[in-house]
C-alpha cells in the first residue's frame, strides 16, 4: 500500500515535440480533473510552426495545467511537475521548474544524437545536473512499444501512443478518473480500431505501471474544489465566444453571419461556428480580412447579425470597414483575439497591445464601444452583451480576447439559456416622419432621443427604401451633406451616442475589504482582459501577508463605467498591470488626469502572479510612512 | 422563425418574375413580386443627380431605371451596393435600398447581402479603378464563387473622381497628371480577367446604346450567379472620346464585333468582316469574309462550359487606343451559386433540429459534472 499525500493544488506541465500530442495529453488530463471536481486553469503554449524539426528547441510544445481544491485564478507561474518527453522539452522548460520539483522523462529519447541536437554536452539524466530535482527517467517508449506490440502497428505509430502511456501514469499518480479518456479515445479513433486499441492499451499500461512499479513511493490526491451548485463543463475562450455569439443571435432572432479569414489564434471561432449551421449560422471564409468584415457588414445591412473574427493584424485591414460601420451606424461584432505584435509578431503567444488600435485605429472621429473578456468562460457573457449593445445602439462593437483566454480553459457553470432575456432588434417597420407635403417618409438618421440610435430598416421593408454609405450624412434624412454645421453635429452626435452607452454599464465594484481596524487599502490594482487571473491571485497572496490591497477589473473599455473616475481618485496609488506598454494607463491618465503606475510585461505569456504579488507588496511598502 | 422571416412571409411562395418577353429570370427566383405595376418614377430617388454634364453615367442610370420596372420585383427587395468613384454615387439616385460603401469592397459587401437574403436582388455598381485596382481581389473571388449578384462595371479607362489619373484599363503610354511621361503598365482587359476567374456571365456593352445596354443588363439579371457587365462609359472631362471609334456612326460598323449566340460573327460595312478561329492556337482573328468564305466564320456560342472560347474572343479587344472590340454576351452558363449552396447547407443542418433544447445540448457539451 503506497502512501497518499493530500495536496491543495498542483501544477503539471506536459512538454514534448509539436507532434508528440502534448496538447491532447494536457486536454485530457484537464478534462479528467475538471470532471473530478477540481478547479482548473490551463495554459497551452506551442510554436506557430506546425511541425518544427523533431527534437529541436523551437519544436517544443507544452501544456500547463493548474488544478486545485479551491478556486484558482491562473494556470500557475511554475510547474511542480514537468513531464518532458525528450531532451529538447527538458532543456526548454527546466528553468521554470523550482528546485525539488518532479521531472518525468522518456529515457529512451535521451540518445547521444538527441542530446547533441539541443546542445547538451553530457546526459543530464546521469551527469548530476538534475540532482536538485526528483527525476523519474522511465523508458516510456520501450514500455509503450511492449504494451502495443500485438496491434501490428508500425514502430512510428506505436511510438506515438507514448503520450497516452504517460497520461495513464499521471492519471494513476494523481488519482484521476480513467473513464473519460477511454471514452474519448474510443470516439476519436472510432474509424481506426487498431490505433484506438493501441492508445487505450498504452493508457491502461501507463496506469498499471504506476500501480506495480516501486518507482513512485507516494501518490497524490487533490480534493474537489467547492463551487456553486449546478452543472459544469470545462470551456476555452474561443468556444465560449462562439457559443455566446450563437446564443445572442438566437435571442435576437437574427441569423448569425460570420465573415472571417483564418488567423491564429482566432481561427477556432470560425471552426466552431462552422459546425453549428443548424442554428441559422452562415460562415463565410473570405478571400481576405477585408472581405470577411465587408460581407459581415453587408449581412448586417440585410438584417442579419454580422460578425467578424480576427487577431491584431486582421483588425488593421478591417479598420476602413469598421469606419464604414460607424458611419452607416449598423450593428456589427468585431472579435479581436489579440496576439503578440507588431506585424506578424508571435502568432501563438498572447498580448494585450491592440487596445489603442481598436479604440483609435480609424480615420476621422470614429468611436466604437470596446468590451474585453477577463477569462475563457467570461467570453460567453461578453459576447451576449456586445451583441445587445450593437443592436440597441446600431453600432459596431469590438470584443477583445487574447491568445491566453482563447486557448486556456476553466470550469464553467453552464447557463440556463431560458434565463437569458431576448434581444429585440426593433427593425423599423413604418415611416417615421412626414415631408413638406405632409406625406409620410422614412428618415434613416432620425434618432431615438434616449439612445441616439438610428432606425434599422432592412431590405424587404416596403416604403423604407433608403441609401446609406460612408459619405457624411445630413441629420435625420441621411442625404449626402458637406454642410460644415451638419458635419460638426454628426461627429458630436456619433460620439455622444457611444458615450451614452454608459447608461447601460453597471458601476464598477472594487474588492477592498476593510481590515480589523476598519482600514481600507491605499493601493488599487486595476486591470482589463486576461490579466484578471494573475491580478486576483496576486492580490490574495498580498493579503495573506497582512497588507491591504484593493483590486477591480474593467470589462468596459469604451465607454468606461460612470464611477471609474471617483474610484481612481479615492486611492493613493493606482497600479495597472497590462501585457503592453501601458495602453490602458494612457487612456486613464488622459481621461481622468490621475497618476497611473503602469506595470508592463510583454513576454508573450500571462503576467506572473508571484512576480506581480512581490512587486505589489513593494509598492504598498513604499507608501508606508507617507501620509494618505 | 427568425425576425427576418417574419417580415417576409411571402418567401413561402416561390416566385419568378413575369416580364412579358418570355424571358425567364432565374436570377430573381425567390425575390417577391410587386403587387402593382411600377414605373420609372418609382425607381427615381429624391436626390439631385450630380454627375458632370455629358457623363455616360446618366445614360446607364436612365437605362437602369427604365428596365427595373419591367422585372416586376418589389423595389424594396432590391439592394444596390457600390464602391467609390463617380459611378458609385449611382445608388443614391435609385429609390431602392442602397449602400455606398468604400473603395473596392462593394463586391465583398454584396456577397454578404446576397448570401444573407435570397429574397433580395443585388446589384453592384463599380468602376475600372474600384473593381480592377483596389478591389481586384474581391472581384475575382465573387466571380469564382458565383454569388448571385449583377455587377455593372463602368469602364471609362480613367480615374475621374480623383481628377484624372490613369487607371488599370488605360492604354500604355497614357499621359495623365500622374503619368506626365506616359503610363508604363499593361492594362487589364476586364472581360479576359472575368473569364480567367471563370465567371458564369460576362458581357460588354456601351453607355450610349440604350437598347443594347438594356438587353444585356436584363440578360445579366436573368442569369443566376455572378454577372459581370463591362460598360464602355465615356468620361467627357478626363478621357473624352476614349470610345469614339465604336460610338461614331462613321466608324462603328467596322469597330464593333457583335456577339450573338448561335450567329456567325460577322460585322463591318455590308458585313465584309468576320472572325475566324485558328484550329492550332484557338485564337480568333478578323478577316475579310470575301477572302475566307462565309462558312469559315466562327459561330458564337455563349453556353460552352469551357471559358476558353469566350476568352479567345475577348482577346480581339484593342489593348491600346480602342479601335475595335467585341460587344455582347461572351459567356452565359449555368452553375451552382455560392449563396444558394450556403443557404442549402444551413437549411439541411437546421432540419436536424434547432430548438432551444438543441441549443442547450450543444452548449452543455459531452463532459459535464454536477456540483450539489
Coordinates of N, CA and C in Angstrom, one line a residue, chain A residues 169-355:
Chain A
X169 N 0.0 7.0 -16.6 CA 0.9 7.0 -15.4 C 0.5 8.2 -14.5
X170 N 0.3 9.4 -15.1 CA -0.1 10.6 -14.2 C -1.5 10.4 -13.7
X171 N -2.3 9.8 -14.5 CA -3.7 9.6 -14.0 C -3.7 8.8 -12.7
X172 N -2.8 7.8 -12.7 CA -2.7 6.9 -11.5 C -2.1 7.8 -10.4
X173 N -1.0 8.5 -10.7 CA -0.2 9.2 -9.7 C -1.1 10.2 -9.0
X174 N -2.1 10.8 -9.7 CA -2.9 11.9 -9.1 C -4.4 11.4 -8.9
X175 N -4.6 10.1 -8.9 CA -5.9 9.6 -8.6 C -7.0 10.2 -9.4
X176 N -6.7 10.3 -10.7 CA -7.8 10.9 -11.6 C -8.7 9.7 -12.1
X177 N -9.9 10.0 -12.5 CA -10.7 9.0 -13.1 C -10.2 8.7 -14.5
X178 N -10.5 7.4 -15.0 CA -10.0 7.0 -16.3 C -11.1 6.9 -17.3
X179 N -12.3 6.9 -16.9 CA -13.4 6.6 -17.9 C -13.4 7.7 -19.0
X180 N -13.2 8.9 -18.7 CA -13.3 10.0 -19.6 C -12.3 9.8 -20.8
X181 N -11.1 9.5 -20.5 CA -10.1 9.4 -21.5 C -10.3 8.1 -22.4
X182 N -10.8 7.0 -21.7 CA -11.1 5.8 -22.5 C -12.2 6.1 -23.5
X183 N -13.3 6.8 -23.0 CA -14.4 7.0 -24.0 C -14.0 8.0 -25.0
X184 N -13.1 9.0 -24.6 CA -12.6 10.0 -25.6 C -11.9 9.3 -26.7
X185 N -11.0 8.3 -26.3 CA -10.2 7.6 -27.4 C -11.0 6.7 -28.2
X186 N -12.1 6.2 -27.6 CA -13.0 5.3 -28.3 C -13.7 6.1 -29.5
X187 N -14.1 7.3 -29.1 CA -14.8 8.1 -30.1 C -13.8 8.7 -31.2
X188 N -12.7 9.2 -30.7 CA -11.7 9.9 -31.6 C -11.2 9.0 -32.6
X189 N -10.9 7.7 -32.3 CA -10.3 6.8 -33.2 C -11.3 5.7 -33.7
X190 N -12.6 6.1 -33.7 CA -13.6 5.1 -34.0 C -13.4 4.4 -35.3
X191 N -12.8 5.2 -36.3 CA -12.7 4.7 -37.6 C -11.3 3.9 -37.8
X192 N -10.5 4.0 -36.8 CA -9.2 3.3 -36.9 C -9.0 2.4 -35.6
X193 N -9.7 1.2 -35.7 CA -9.7 0.4 -34.5 C -8.4 0.0 -33.9
X194 N -7.4 -0.2 -34.8 CA -6.1 -0.6 -34.2 C -5.4 0.5 -33.5
X195 N -5.6 1.8 -34.0 CA -5.0 2.9 -33.3 C -5.7 3.2 -32.0
X196 N -7.0 3.0 -32.1 CA -7.9 3.2 -30.9 C -7.4 2.2 -29.8
X197 N -7.3 1.0 -30.1 CA -7.0 0.0 -29.1 C -5.6 0.2 -28.6
X198 N -4.7 0.6 -29.5 CA -3.3 0.8 -29.1 C -3.2 1.9 -28.1
X199 N -3.9 3.0 -28.3 CA -3.9 4.1 -27.4 C -4.5 3.8 -26.1
X200 N -5.7 3.1 -26.1 CA -6.3 2.7 -24.9 C -5.4 1.8 -24.1
X201 N -4.8 0.8 -24.8 CA -3.9 -0.1 -24.1 C -2.7 0.6 -23.5
X202 N -2.1 1.6 -24.3 CA -1.0 2.3 -23.7 C -1.4 3.1 -22.5
X203 N -2.6 3.7 -22.5 CA -3.1 4.5 -21.4 C -3.2 3.6 -20.2
X204 N -3.8 2.4 -20.4 CA -4.0 1.5 -19.3 C -2.7 0.9 -18.8
X205 N -1.8 0.7 -19.7 CA -0.4 0.2 -19.3 C 0.3 1.2 -18.5
X206 N 0.2 2.5 -18.8 CA 0.8 3.5 -18.0 C 0.2 3.5 -16.6
X207 N -1.1 3.4 -16.5 CA -1.7 3.3 -15.2 C -1.3 2.1 -14.4
X208 N -1.2 1.0 -15.1 CA -0.8 -0.3 -14.4 C 0.7 -0.2 -14.0
X209 N 1.5 0.4 -14.8 CA 2.9 0.6 -14.5 C 3.0 1.3 -13.1
X210 N 2.2 2.4 -13.0 CA 2.3 3.1 -11.7 C 1.9 2.3 -10.5
X211 N 0.9 1.5 -10.7 CA 0.4 0.6 -9.6 C 1.5 -0.4 -9.2
X212 N 2.2 -0.9 -10.2 CA 3.1 -2.0 -9.9 C 4.5 -1.6 -9.6
X213 N 4.9 -0.5 -10.1 CA 6.4 -0.1 -10.0 C 6.7 0.3 -8.6
X214 N 7.9 0.3 -8.2 CA 8.4 0.8 -6.9 C 8.9 2.2 -7.1
X215 N 8.9 2.7 -8.3 CA 9.5 4.0 -8.6 C 8.8 5.1 -7.8
X216 N 7.5 5.0 -7.7 CA 6.7 6.1 -7.0 C 6.3 5.6 -5.7
X217 N 6.9 6.2 -4.6 CA 6.5 5.8 -3.3 C 5.2 6.4 -2.8
X218 N 4.9 7.6 -3.4 CA 3.8 8.4 -2.9 C 2.9 8.7 -4.1
X219 N 1.6 8.7 -3.9 CA 0.7 9.2 -4.9 C 0.0 10.4 -4.2
X220 N -0.7 11.2 -5.0 CA -1.2 12.5 -4.6 C -2.7 12.6 -4.8
X221 N -3.4 13.2 -3.9 CA -4.8 13.5 -4.0 C -5.0 15.0 -4.0
X222 N -5.8 15.5 -4.9 CA -6.3 16.9 -4.8 C -7.8 16.8 -4.8
X223 N -8.4 17.2 -3.6 CA -9.8 17.0 -3.5 C -10.6 18.0 -4.4
X224 N -11.8 17.7 -4.7 CA -12.7 18.7 -5.5 C -12.7 20.0 -4.8
X225 N -12.9 21.0 -5.6 CA -13.0 22.4 -5.1 C -14.5 22.7 -4.8
X226 N -14.7 23.5 -3.7 CA -16.1 23.9 -3.5 C -16.5 24.9 -4.6
X227 N -17.6 24.6 -5.2 CA -18.1 25.6 -6.3 C -19.6 25.7 -6.1
X228 N -20.2 26.8 -6.6 CA -21.6 27.0 -6.5 C -22.3 25.8 -7.2
X229 N -23.4 25.4 -6.7 CA -24.1 24.2 -7.2 C -24.5 24.4 -8.7
X230 N -24.6 23.4 -9.4 CA -25.0 23.5 -10.8 C -24.3 22.5 -11.7
X231 N -24.6 22.6 -13.0 CA -24.0 21.7 -13.9 C -22.8 22.4 -14.6
X232 N -21.7 21.8 -14.6 CA -20.4 22.4 -15.1 C -19.9 21.6 -16.3
X233 N -19.1 22.4 -17.1 CA -18.2 21.8 -18.1 C -17.0 22.6 -18.1
X234 N -15.9 22.1 -18.8 CA -14.8 23.0 -19.0 C -14.9 23.7 -20.3
X235 N -14.4 24.9 -20.4 CA -14.6 25.6 -21.7 C -13.4 26.5 -22.0
X236 N -13.0 26.6 -23.2 CA -12.0 27.5 -23.7 C -12.6 28.8 -24.1
X237 N -11.8 29.9 -24.2 CA -12.3 31.2 -24.5 C -12.9 31.2 -25.9
X238 N -12.3 30.6 -26.9 CA -12.8 30.7 -28.3 C -14.2 29.9 -28.4
X239 N -14.3 28.8 -27.6 CA -15.5 28.1 -27.6 C -16.6 28.9 -27.0
X240 N -16.3 29.5 -25.8 CA -17.3 30.3 -25.1 C -17.7 31.5 -26.0
X241 N -16.8 32.0 -26.7 CA -17.1 33.2 -27.6 C -18.1 32.7 -28.7
X242 N -17.8 31.6 -29.3 CA -18.7 31.0 -30.3 C -20.1 30.8 -29.8
X243 N -20.1 30.1 -28.6 CA -21.4 29.8 -28.0 C -22.2 31.1 -27.7
X244 N -21.5 32.1 -27.2 CA -22.1 33.4 -26.8 C -22.7 34.0 -28.0
X245 N -22.0 34.0 -29.1 CA -22.4 34.7 -30.4 C -23.7 33.9 -30.9
X246 N -23.7 32.6 -30.9 CA -24.8 31.9 -31.4 C -26.0 32.1 -30.5
X247 N -25.8 32.1 -29.2 CA -26.9 32.3 -28.2 C -27.5 33.7 -28.4
X248 N -26.6 34.7 -28.6 CA -27.1 36.1 -28.8 C -27.9 36.2 -30.1
X249 N -27.4 35.5 -31.1 CA -28.2 35.6 -32.4 C -29.6 35.0 -32.3
X250 N -29.6 33.9 -31.5 CA -30.9 33.3 -31.3 C -31.8 34.1 -30.4
X251 N -31.2 34.7 -29.4 CA -32.0 35.6 -28.6 C -32.5 36.8 -29.3
X252 N -31.8 37.2 -30.3 CA -32.2 38.4 -31.1 C -33.1 38.0 -32.3
X253 N -33.2 36.7 -32.5 CA -34.0 36.3 -33.7 C -33.3 36.7 -35.0
X254 N -32.0 36.9 -35.0 CA -31.3 37.3 -36.2 C -30.3 36.2 -36.6
X255 N -30.4 35.7 -37.8 CA -29.4 34.7 -38.2 C -28.0 35.3 -38.1
X256 N -27.0 34.4 -37.6 CA -25.7 34.9 -37.5 C -24.9 34.7 -38.8
X257 N -24.2 35.8 -39.2 CA -23.4 35.7 -40.4 C -22.0 36.0 -40.0
X258 N -21.1 35.0 -40.1 CA -19.7 35.2 -39.8 C -18.9 35.4 -41.1
X259 N -18.2 36.5 -41.3 CA -17.3 36.7 -42.4 C -15.9 36.7 -41.8
X260 N -15.1 35.7 -42.1 CA -13.8 35.6 -41.5 C -12.7 35.1 -42.4
X261 N -11.5 35.4 -42.1 CA -10.3 34.9 -42.8 C -9.5 34.1 -41.7
X262 N -8.9 33.0 -42.0 CA -8.2 32.2 -41.0 C -7.0 33.0 -40.4
X263 N -6.9 33.1 -39.1 CA -5.8 33.7 -38.5 C -5.6 33.2 -37.1
X264 N -4.4 32.9 -36.7 CA -4.1 32.5 -35.3 C -4.2 33.7 -34.4
X265 N -4.8 33.6 -33.2 CA -5.4 32.5 -32.6 C -7.0 32.6 -32.6
X266 N -7.5 33.1 -33.7 CA -8.9 33.3 -33.8 C -9.6 32.2 -34.6
X267 N -8.9 31.4 -35.4 CA -9.5 30.5 -36.3 C -10.5 29.5 -35.7
X268 N -10.2 29.2 -34.4 CA -11.1 28.2 -33.8 C -12.5 28.7 -33.6
X269 N -12.7 30.0 -33.6 CA -14.1 30.6 -33.6 C -14.8 30.3 -34.9
X270 N -14.0 30.5 -36.0 CA -14.5 30.2 -37.3 C -14.9 28.7 -37.4
X271 N -13.9 27.9 -36.9 CA -14.2 26.4 -37.0 C -15.4 26.0 -36.2
X272 N -15.5 26.6 -35.0 CA -16.6 26.2 -34.1 C -18.0 26.7 -34.7
X273 N -18.0 27.9 -35.2 CA -19.3 28.4 -35.7 C -19.7 27.6 -37.0
X274 N -18.7 27.2 -37.7 CA -19.0 26.4 -38.9 C -19.7 25.1 -38.6
X275 N -19.5 24.6 -37.4 CA -20.1 23.4 -37.0 C -21.6 23.5 -36.7
X276 N -22.1 24.8 -36.5 CA -23.4 25.0 -35.9 C -24.3 25.7 -36.9
X277 N -24.3 25.3 -38.1 CA -25.2 25.9 -39.1 C -26.6 25.7 -38.8
X278 N -26.9 24.6 -38.1 CA -28.3 24.3 -37.8 C -29.0 25.4 -37.0
X279 N -28.2 26.2 -36.3 CA -28.8 27.3 -35.6 C -28.9 28.6 -36.4
X280 N -28.9 28.4 -37.7 CA -29.0 29.6 -38.6 C -27.7 30.3 -38.8
X281 N -26.6 29.6 -38.5 CA -25.3 30.3 -38.6 C -24.7 30.1 -40.1
X282 N -24.4 31.2 -40.7 CA -23.7 31.1 -42.0 C -22.3 31.5 -41.8
X283 N -21.3 30.7 -42.2 CA -19.9 31.1 -42.1 C -19.3 31.2 -43.5
X284 N -18.7 32.4 -43.7 CA -18.2 32.7 -45.0 C -16.7 32.9 -44.8
X285 N -15.9 31.9 -45.3 CA -14.4 32.1 -45.3 C -14.0 32.9 -46.5
X286 N -13.7 34.2 -46.2 CA -13.5 35.2 -47.2 C -12.1 35.1 -47.8
X287 N -11.9 35.8 -48.9 CA -10.6 35.8 -49.6 C -9.6 36.6 -48.8
X288 N -10.0 37.5 -47.9 CA -9.1 38.2 -47.0 C -9.8 38.8 -45.9
X289 N -9.1 39.5 -45.0 CA -9.7 40.1 -43.8 C -10.8 41.1 -44.2
X290 N -10.5 41.9 -45.2 CA -11.3 43.0 -45.6 C -12.7 42.4 -46.1
X291 N -12.6 41.4 -47.0 CA -13.8 40.8 -47.5 C -14.6 40.2 -46.3
X292 N -13.9 39.6 -45.4 CA -14.6 39.0 -44.2 C -15.5 40.0 -43.5
X293 N -14.9 41.1 -43.2 CA -15.8 42.1 -42.5 C -16.7 42.8 -43.4
X294 N -16.3 42.9 -44.7 CA -17.2 43.5 -45.7 C -18.5 42.7 -45.8
X295 N -18.3 41.4 -46.0 CA -19.5 40.5 -46.2 C -20.4 40.6 -44.9
X296 N -19.7 40.6 -43.7 CA -20.4 40.7 -42.5 C -21.2 42.0 -42.4
X297 N -20.7 43.1 -42.8 CA -21.4 44.3 -42.8 C -22.6 44.3 -43.8
X298 N -22.3 43.7 -44.9 CA -23.4 43.5 -45.9 C -24.6 42.7 -45.3
X299 N -24.2 41.7 -44.6 CA -25.2 40.8 -43.9 C -26.0 41.7 -42.9
X300 N -25.3 42.5 -42.2 CA -25.9 43.4 -41.2 C -26.9 44.3 -41.8
X301 N -26.5 44.9 -43.0 CA -27.4 45.8 -43.7 C -28.6 45.0 -44.1
X302 N -28.4 43.7 -44.4 CA -29.5 42.9 -44.9 C -30.4 42.4 -43.7
X303 N -30.0 42.7 -42.5 CA -30.8 42.3 -41.3 C -30.3 41.1 -40.6
X304 N -29.1 40.6 -40.8 CA -28.6 39.5 -40.1 C -27.6 40.1 -39.0
X305 N -27.2 39.2 -38.1 CA -26.2 39.6 -37.1 C -24.8 39.4 -37.7
X306 N -24.2 40.5 -38.2 CA -22.9 40.4 -38.9 C -21.8 40.3 -37.8
X307 N -20.9 39.3 -38.0 CA -19.8 39.1 -37.1 C -18.5 38.9 -37.9
X308 N -17.4 39.4 -37.4 CA -16.1 39.0 -38.0 C -15.2 38.7 -36.8
X309 N -14.3 37.7 -37.1 CA -13.4 37.3 -36.0 C -12.0 37.4 -36.6
X310 N -11.0 37.9 -35.8 CA -9.7 38.1 -36.3 C -8.7 38.3 -35.1
X311 N -7.5 38.6 -35.5 CA -6.5 39.0 -34.5 C -5.9 40.4 -34.9
X312 N -5.0 40.9 -34.2 CA -4.5 42.2 -34.5 C -4.2 42.6 -35.9
X313 N -3.4 41.7 -36.6 CA -3.0 42.0 -38.0 C -4.3 42.1 -38.9
X314 N -5.3 41.4 -38.5 CA -6.6 41.4 -39.3 C -7.4 42.7 -39.0
X315 N -7.3 43.2 -37.7 CA -8.0 44.4 -37.4 C -7.5 45.6 -38.2
X316 N -6.1 45.6 -38.4 CA -5.5 46.6 -39.2 C -6.3 46.7 -40.6
X317 N -6.4 45.6 -41.2 CA -7.0 45.5 -42.5 C -8.5 45.8 -42.5
X318 N -9.2 45.6 -41.4 CA -10.6 45.8 -41.3 C -10.9 47.2 -40.9
X319 N -9.9 48.0 -40.6 CA -10.2 49.4 -40.0 C -11.1 50.2 -40.9
X320 N -10.9 50.2 -42.2 CA -11.7 51.0 -43.0 C -13.2 50.6 -43.0
X321 N -13.4 49.3 -43.0 CA -14.8 48.8 -42.9 C -15.4 49.1 -41.6
X322 N -14.6 49.1 -40.5 CA -15.2 49.4 -39.2 C -15.7 50.9 -39.3
X323 N -14.8 51.7 -39.9 CA -15.2 53.1 -40.1 C -16.5 53.3 -40.8
X324 N -16.7 52.4 -41.9 CA -17.9 52.5 -42.6 C -19.1 52.1 -41.8
X325 N -18.9 51.1 -40.9 CA -20.0 50.6 -40.0 C -20.3 51.7 -39.0
X326 N -19.3 52.5 -38.6 CA -19.5 53.7 -37.7 C -20.4 54.7 -38.5
X327 N -20.0 55.0 -39.7 CA -20.8 56.0 -40.5 C -22.2 55.6 -40.8
X328 N -22.3 54.3 -41.2 CA -23.6 53.8 -41.6 C -24.5 53.4 -40.3
X329 N -23.8 53.3 -39.2 CA -24.5 53.0 -37.9 C -25.3 51.7 -38.0
X330 N -24.5 50.7 -38.3 CA -25.1 49.3 -38.4 C -24.5 48.5 -37.3
X331 N -25.3 47.6 -36.8 CA -24.7 46.6 -35.8 C -23.7 45.7 -36.4
X332 N -22.6 45.5 -35.8 CA -21.5 44.6 -36.3 C -20.7 44.2 -35.1
X333 N -20.3 43.0 -35.1 CA -19.4 42.5 -34.0 C -18.0 42.2 -34.5
X334 N -17.0 42.8 -33.9 CA -15.6 42.5 -34.4 C -14.9 41.9 -33.2
X335 N -14.5 40.6 -33.4 CA -13.8 39.9 -32.3 C -12.3 40.0 -32.6
X336 N -11.5 40.6 -31.7 CA -10.1 40.6 -31.9 C -9.4 39.7 -30.8
X337 N -9.0 38.6 -31.3 CA -8.3 37.7 -30.3 C -6.8 38.0 -30.4
X338 N -6.4 38.9 -29.5 CA -5.1 39.5 -29.6 C -3.9 38.5 -29.5
X339 N -2.8 38.9 -30.2 CA -1.6 38.1 -30.1 C -0.4 39.1 -30.1
X340 N 0.7 38.5 -29.8 CA 1.9 39.4 -29.7 C 2.2 40.0 -31.0
X341 N 2.4 41.3 -31.1 CA 2.8 42.1 -32.3 C 4.1 42.8 -32.0
X342 N 4.5 43.8 -32.8 CA 3.8 44.3 -34.0 C 3.9 43.3 -35.2
X343 N 3.3 43.7 -36.3 CA 3.3 42.9 -37.5 C 2.9 41.5 -37.2
X344 N 3.6 40.5 -37.8 CA 3.2 39.1 -37.6 C 3.5 38.8 -36.1
X345 N 4.5 39.4 -35.5 CA 4.8 39.2 -34.1 C 5.0 37.7 -33.8
X346 N 4.3 37.3 -32.7 CA 4.4 35.9 -32.3 C 2.9 35.4 -32.3
X347 N 2.5 34.7 -33.4 CA 1.1 34.4 -33.6 C 0.5 33.5 -32.5
X348 N 1.3 32.6 -31.9 CA 0.7 31.7 -30.9 C 0.9 32.3 -29.4
X349 N 1.5 33.5 -29.3 CA 1.7 34.0 -28.0 C 0.8 35.1 -27.7
X350 N 0.5 35.3 -26.4 CA -0.5 36.3 -26.0 C 0.0 37.7 -25.8
X351 N -0.9 38.7 -25.9 CA -0.6 40.1 -25.6 C -1.9 40.9 -25.6
X352 N -1.8 42.1 -25.0 CA -3.0 42.9 -24.9 C -2.7 44.3 -25.6
X353 N -2.0 44.3 -26.7 CA -1.5 45.5 -27.2 C -2.3 46.1 -28.4
X354 N -3.5 45.6 -28.5 CA -4.4 46.1 -29.6 C -5.4 47.1 -29.0
X355 N -5.3 47.4 -27.7 CA -6.4 48.3 -27.1 C -6.5 49.6 -27.9

